[in-house]
Tab-separated table of C-alpha atoms in Angstrom:
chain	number	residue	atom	x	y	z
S	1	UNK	CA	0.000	0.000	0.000
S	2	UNK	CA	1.139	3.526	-0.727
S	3	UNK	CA	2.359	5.608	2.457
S	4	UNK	CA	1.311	9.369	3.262
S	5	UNK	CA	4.040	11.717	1.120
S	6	UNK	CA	4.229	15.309	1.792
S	7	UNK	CA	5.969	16.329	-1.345
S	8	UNK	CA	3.104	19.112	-1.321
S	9	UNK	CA	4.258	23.092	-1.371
S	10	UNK	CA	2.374	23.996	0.881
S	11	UNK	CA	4.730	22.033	3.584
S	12	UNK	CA	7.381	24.338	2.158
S	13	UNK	CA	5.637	27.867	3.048
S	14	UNK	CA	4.651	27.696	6.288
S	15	UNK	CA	5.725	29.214	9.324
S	16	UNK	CA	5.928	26.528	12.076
S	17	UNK	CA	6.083	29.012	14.934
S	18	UNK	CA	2.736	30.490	13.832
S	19	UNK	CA	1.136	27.116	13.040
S	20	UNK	CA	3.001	24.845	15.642
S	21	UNK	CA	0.645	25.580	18.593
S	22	UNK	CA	-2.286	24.074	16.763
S	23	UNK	CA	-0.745	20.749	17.018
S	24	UNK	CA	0.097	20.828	21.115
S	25	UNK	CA	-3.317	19.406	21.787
S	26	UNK	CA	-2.566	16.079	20.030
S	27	UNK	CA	1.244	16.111	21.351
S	28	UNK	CA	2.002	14.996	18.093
S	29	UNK	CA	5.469	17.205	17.056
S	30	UNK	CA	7.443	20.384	17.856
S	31	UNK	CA	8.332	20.776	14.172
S	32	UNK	CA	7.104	19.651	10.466
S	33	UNK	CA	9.066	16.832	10.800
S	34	UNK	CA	8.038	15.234	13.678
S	35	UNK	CA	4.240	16.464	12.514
S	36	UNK	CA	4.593	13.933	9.314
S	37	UNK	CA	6.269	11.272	11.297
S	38	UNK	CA	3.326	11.068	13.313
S	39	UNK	CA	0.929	10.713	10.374
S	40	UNK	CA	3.097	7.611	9.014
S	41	UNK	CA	3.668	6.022	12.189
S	42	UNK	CA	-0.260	6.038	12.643
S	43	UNK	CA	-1.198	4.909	9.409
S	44	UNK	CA	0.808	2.290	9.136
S	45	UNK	CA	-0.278	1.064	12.437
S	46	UNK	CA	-3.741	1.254	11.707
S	47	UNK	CA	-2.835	-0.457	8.184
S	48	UNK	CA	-1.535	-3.803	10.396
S	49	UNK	CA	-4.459	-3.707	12.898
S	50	UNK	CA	-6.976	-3.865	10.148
S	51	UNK	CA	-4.734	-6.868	8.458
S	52	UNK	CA	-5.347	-8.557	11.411
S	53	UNK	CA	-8.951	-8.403	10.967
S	54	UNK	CA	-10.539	-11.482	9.643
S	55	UNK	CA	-12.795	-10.583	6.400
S	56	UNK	CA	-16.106	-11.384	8.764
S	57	UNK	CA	-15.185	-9.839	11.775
S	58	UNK	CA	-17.951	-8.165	13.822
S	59	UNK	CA	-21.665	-7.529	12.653
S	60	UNK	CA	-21.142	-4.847	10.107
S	61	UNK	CA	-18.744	-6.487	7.400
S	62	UNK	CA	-19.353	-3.303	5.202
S	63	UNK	CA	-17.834	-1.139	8.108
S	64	UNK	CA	-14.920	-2.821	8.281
S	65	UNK	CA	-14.894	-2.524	4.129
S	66	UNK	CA	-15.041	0.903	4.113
S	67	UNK	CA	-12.410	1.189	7.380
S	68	UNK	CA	-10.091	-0.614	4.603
S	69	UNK	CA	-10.850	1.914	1.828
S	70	UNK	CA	-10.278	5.020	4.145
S	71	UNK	CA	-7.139	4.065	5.397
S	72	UNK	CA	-6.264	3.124	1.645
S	73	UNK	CA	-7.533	6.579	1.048
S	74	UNK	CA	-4.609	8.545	3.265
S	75	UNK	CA	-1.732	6.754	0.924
S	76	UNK	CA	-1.544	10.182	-1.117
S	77	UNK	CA	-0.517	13.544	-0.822
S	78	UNK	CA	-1.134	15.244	2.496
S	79	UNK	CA	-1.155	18.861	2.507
S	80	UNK	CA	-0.162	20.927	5.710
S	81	UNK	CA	-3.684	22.498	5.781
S	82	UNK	CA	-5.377	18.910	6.482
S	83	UNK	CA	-2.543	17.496	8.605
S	84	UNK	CA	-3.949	18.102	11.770
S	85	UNK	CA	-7.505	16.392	10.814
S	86	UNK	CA	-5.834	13.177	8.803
S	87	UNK	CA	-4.138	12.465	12.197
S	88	UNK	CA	-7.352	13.207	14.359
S	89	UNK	CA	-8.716	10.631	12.050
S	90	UNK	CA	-6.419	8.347	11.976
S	91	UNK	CA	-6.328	8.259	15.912
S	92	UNK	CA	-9.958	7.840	15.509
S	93	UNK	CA	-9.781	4.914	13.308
S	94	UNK	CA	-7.212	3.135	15.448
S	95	UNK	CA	-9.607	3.033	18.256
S	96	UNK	CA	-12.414	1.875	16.672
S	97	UNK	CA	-10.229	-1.313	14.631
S	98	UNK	CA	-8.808	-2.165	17.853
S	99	UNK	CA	-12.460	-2.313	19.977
S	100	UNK	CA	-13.423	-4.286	16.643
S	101	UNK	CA	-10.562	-6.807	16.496
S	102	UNK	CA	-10.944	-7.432	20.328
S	103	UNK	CA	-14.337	-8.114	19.332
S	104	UNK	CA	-13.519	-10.609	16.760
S	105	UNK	CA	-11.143	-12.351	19.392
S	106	UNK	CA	-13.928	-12.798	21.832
S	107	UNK	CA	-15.969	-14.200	19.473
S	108	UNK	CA	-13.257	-16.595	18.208
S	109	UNK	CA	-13.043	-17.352	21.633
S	110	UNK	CA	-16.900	-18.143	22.296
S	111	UNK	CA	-16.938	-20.301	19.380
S	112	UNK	CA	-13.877	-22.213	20.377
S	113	UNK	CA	-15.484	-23.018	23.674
S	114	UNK	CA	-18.971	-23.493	22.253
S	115	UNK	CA	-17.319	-26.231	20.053
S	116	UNK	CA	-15.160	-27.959	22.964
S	117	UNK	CA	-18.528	-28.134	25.220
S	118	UNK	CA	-20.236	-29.667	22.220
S	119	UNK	CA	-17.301	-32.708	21.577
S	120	UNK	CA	-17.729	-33.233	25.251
S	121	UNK	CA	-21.280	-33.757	25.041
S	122	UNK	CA	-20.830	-36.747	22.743
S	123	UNK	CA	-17.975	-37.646	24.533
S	124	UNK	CA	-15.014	-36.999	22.903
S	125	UNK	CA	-12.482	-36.250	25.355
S	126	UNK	CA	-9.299	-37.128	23.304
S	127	UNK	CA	-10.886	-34.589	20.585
S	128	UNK	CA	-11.275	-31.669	23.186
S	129	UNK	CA	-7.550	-32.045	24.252
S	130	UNK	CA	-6.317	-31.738	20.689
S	131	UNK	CA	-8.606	-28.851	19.643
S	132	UNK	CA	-7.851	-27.590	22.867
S	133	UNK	CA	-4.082	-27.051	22.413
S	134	UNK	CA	-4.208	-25.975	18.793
S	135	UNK	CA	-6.892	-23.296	19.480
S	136	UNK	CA	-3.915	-22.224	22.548
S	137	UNK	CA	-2.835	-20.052	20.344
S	138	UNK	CA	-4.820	-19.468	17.098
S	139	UNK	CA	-5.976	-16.023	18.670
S	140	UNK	CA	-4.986	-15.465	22.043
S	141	UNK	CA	-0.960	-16.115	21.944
S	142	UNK	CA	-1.404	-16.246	25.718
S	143	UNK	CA	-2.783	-18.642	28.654
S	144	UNK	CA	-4.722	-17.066	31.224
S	145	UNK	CA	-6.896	-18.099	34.117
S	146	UNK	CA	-10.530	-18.171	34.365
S	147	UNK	CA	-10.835	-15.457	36.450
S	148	UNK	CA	-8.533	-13.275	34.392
S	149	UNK	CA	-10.998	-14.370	31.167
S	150	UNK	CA	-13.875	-13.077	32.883
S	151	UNK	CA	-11.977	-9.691	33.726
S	152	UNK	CA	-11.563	-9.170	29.381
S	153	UNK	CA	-15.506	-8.501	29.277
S	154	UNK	CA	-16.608	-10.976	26.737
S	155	UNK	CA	-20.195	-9.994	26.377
S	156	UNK	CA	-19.710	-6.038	25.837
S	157	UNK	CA	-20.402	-4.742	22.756
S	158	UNK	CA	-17.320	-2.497	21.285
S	159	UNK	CA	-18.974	0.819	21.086
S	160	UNK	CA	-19.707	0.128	25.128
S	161	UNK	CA	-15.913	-0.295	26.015
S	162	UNK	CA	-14.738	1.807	27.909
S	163	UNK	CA	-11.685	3.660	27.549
S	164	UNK	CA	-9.476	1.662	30.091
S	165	UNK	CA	-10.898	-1.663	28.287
S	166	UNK	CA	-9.436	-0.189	24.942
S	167	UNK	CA	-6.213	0.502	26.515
S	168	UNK	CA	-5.834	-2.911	28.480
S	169	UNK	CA	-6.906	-4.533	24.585
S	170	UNK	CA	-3.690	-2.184	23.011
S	171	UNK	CA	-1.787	-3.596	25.742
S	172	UNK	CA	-2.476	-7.344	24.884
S	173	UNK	CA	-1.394	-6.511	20.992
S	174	UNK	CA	1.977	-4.967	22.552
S	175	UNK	CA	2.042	-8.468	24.501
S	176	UNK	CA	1.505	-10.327	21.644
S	177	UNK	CA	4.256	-8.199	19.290
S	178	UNK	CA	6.489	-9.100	22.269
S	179	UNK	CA	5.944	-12.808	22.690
S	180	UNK	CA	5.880	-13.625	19.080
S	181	UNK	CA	9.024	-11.186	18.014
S	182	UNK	CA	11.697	-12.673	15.832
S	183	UNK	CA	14.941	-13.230	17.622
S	184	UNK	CA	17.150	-13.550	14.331
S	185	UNK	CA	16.620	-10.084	13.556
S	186	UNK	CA	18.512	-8.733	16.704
S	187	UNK	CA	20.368	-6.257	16.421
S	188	UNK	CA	22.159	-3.649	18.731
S	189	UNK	CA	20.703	0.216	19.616
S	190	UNK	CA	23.223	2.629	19.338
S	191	UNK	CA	20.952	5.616	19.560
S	192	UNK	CA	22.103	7.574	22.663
S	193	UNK	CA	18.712	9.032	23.209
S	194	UNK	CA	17.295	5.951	22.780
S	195	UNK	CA	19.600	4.515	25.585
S	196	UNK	CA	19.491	7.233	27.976
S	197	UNK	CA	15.397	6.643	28.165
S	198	UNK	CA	15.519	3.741	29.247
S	199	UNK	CA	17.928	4.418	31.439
S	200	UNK	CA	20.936	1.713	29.993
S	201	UNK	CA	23.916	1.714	31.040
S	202	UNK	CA	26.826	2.029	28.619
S	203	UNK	CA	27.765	-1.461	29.063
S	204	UNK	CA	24.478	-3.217	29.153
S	205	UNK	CA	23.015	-4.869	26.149
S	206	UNK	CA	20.384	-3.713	24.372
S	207	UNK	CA	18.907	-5.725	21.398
S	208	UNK	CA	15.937	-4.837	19.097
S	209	UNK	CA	14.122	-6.962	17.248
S	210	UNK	CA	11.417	-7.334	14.879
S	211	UNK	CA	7.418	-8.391	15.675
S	212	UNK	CA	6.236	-11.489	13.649
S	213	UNK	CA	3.479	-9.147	11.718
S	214	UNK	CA	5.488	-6.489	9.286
S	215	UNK	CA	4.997	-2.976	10.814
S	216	UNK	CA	7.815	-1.216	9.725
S	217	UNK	CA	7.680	1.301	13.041
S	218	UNK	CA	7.468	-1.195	15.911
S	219	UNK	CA	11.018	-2.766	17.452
S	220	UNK	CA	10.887	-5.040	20.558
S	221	UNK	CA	13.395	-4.184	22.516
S	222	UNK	CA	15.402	-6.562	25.189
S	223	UNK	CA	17.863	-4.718	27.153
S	224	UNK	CA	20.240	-6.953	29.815
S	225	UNK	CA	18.454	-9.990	27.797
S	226	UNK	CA	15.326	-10.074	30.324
S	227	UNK	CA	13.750	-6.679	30.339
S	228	UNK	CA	11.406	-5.808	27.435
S	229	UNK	CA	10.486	-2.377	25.960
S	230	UNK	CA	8.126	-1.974	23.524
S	231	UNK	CA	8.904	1.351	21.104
S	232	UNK	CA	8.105	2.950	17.691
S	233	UNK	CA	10.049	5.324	15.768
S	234	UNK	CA	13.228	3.595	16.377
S	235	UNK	CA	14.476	3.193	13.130
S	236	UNK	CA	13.500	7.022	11.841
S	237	UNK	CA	15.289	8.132	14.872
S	238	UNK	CA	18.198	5.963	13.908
S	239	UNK	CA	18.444	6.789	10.524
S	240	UNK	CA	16.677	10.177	9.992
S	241	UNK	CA	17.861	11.785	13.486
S	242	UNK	CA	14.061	11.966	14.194
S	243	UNK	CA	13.880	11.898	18.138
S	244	UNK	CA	9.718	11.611	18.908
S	245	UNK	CA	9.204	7.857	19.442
S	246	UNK	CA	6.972	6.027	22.099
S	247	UNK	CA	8.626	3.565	24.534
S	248	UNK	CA	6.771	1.451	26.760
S	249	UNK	CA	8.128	-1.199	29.361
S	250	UNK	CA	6.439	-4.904	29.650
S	251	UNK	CA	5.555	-5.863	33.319
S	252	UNK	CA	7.621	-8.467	33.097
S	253	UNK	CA	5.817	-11.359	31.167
S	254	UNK	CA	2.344	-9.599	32.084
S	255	UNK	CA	-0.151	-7.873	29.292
S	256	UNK	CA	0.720	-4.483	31.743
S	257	UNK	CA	3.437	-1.745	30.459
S	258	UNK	CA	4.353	1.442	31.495
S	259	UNK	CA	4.666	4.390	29.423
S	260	UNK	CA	8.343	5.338	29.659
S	261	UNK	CA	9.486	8.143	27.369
S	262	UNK	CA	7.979	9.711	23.937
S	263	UNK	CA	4.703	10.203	22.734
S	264	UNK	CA	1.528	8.362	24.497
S	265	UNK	CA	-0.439	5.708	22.722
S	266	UNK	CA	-3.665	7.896	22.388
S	267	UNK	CA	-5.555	4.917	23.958
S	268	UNK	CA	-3.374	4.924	27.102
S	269	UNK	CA	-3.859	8.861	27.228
S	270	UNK	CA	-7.321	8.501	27.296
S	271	UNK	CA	-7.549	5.674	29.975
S	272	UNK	CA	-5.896	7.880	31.786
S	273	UNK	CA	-7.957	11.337	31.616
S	274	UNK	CA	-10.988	8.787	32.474
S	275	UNK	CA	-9.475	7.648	35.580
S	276	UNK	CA	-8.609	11.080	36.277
S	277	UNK	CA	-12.493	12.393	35.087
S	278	UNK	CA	-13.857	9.231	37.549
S	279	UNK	CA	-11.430	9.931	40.594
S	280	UNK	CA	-12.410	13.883	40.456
């Protein structure tokens, strides 16, 4: 698919200092280049979420259609004027594909467990074992107890979530990337900034690698080989000097990380400002 350019004039005549401000609310970029950085990092990761959707998934087929053709649709020409509402859109869209592909887990899930209870009816037991393990991870990637499946809120519809629920779903994707990485494309970070974020020593190790899916933004990063990080904009701040990335750290081998440095996953700022709207 063709990526966002901004070969446009009109990035050319502007005057950052007079347009900049408009751009703090979305803490997005302190200059043009950080600005269009933003608007490729998000497209392409709402490009991989909606690969990830199955061609059925949820009710509304013809939604998740036209979600395809839209995000098809920002693979031109941006122009500065429209920046600011491509990226508000984008933002937009990557909410919505995530609620819908949590969806389409839980109701991979359901039908997994409908079919088990159904082989054990008739009683095949031996069956149930073998479906059992090959479902382990067809869609979840993870085990988990019964009490933390009835945490993930099977029976809400998406448009219900709440904002925490879409965060804790990002979080289990980040999980996932992290699990299922590819350890023969390590390499080492050199990037001093990079380093000094998360706080790594000059002698320790730190090794990035690649998740399974192809997103061209998103490194896994082990540092001290135990310690994971989850970032974006790695390699455009290795090889374009570009220093607005987004690093989280895993919770050890939990579905939990903590923001670190960079920009905020737009989901994770707005599970915040709900706790902060429910606590006040």
């Amino acid at each position: 698919m063709a990526k966002p350019n901004f070969h446009d004039r009109s990035w050319q005549e502007i005057d950052w200092e007079t347009w900049g401000s408009q751009f703090s609310i979305v803490d997005r970029a302190s200059s043009v280049g950080e600005l269009q950085n933003g608007i490729s990092t998000r497209y392409i990761e709402v490009q991989d979420l909606l690969s990830q959707l199955p061609p059925h998934a949820g009710r509304a087929h013809a939604l998740v259609s036209g979600w395809r053709m839209e995000v098809n649709g920002y693979g031109r020409t941006i122009v500065f004027s429209e920046s600011t509402r491509v990226l508000r859109r984008l933002d937009d869209l990557h909410g919505q594909v995530t609620a819908q592909l949590h969806a389409a887990r839980q109701a991979a899930k359901a039908a997994r467990k409908a079919r088990q209870r159904a082989l054990m009816a008739s009683g095949a037991r031996d069956a149930v074992a073998h479906r059992a393990g090959e479902a382990h991870d067809e869609f979840e990637g993870l085990r988990h107890s019964a009490a933390t499946a009835r945490q993930r809120n099977d029976d809400i519809h998406p448009g219900q979530q709440t904002a925490a629920m879409r965060w804790a779903a990002v979080q289990a994707q980040m999980a996932r990337e992290c699990d299922h990485c590819l350890p023969d494309t390590a390499r080492p970070v050199h990037a001093k900034q990079f380093r000094a974020a998360i706080d790594a020593s000059g002698d320790a190790s730190v090794d990035q690698m690649l998740p399974a899916r192809d997103n061209a933004m998103v490194r896994i990063v082990v540092v001290g080989g135990r310690h994971q990080f989850w970032t974006t904009g790695l390699p455009n701040l290795e090889n374009l000097g570009i220093a607005r990335f987004a690093i989280y750290r895993r919770d050890g081998h939990s579905r939990r990380f903590e923001y670190v440095a960079g920009i905020r996953r737009p989901e994770d700022t707005a599970a915040q400002r709900e706790a902060s709207e429910r606590g006040g």
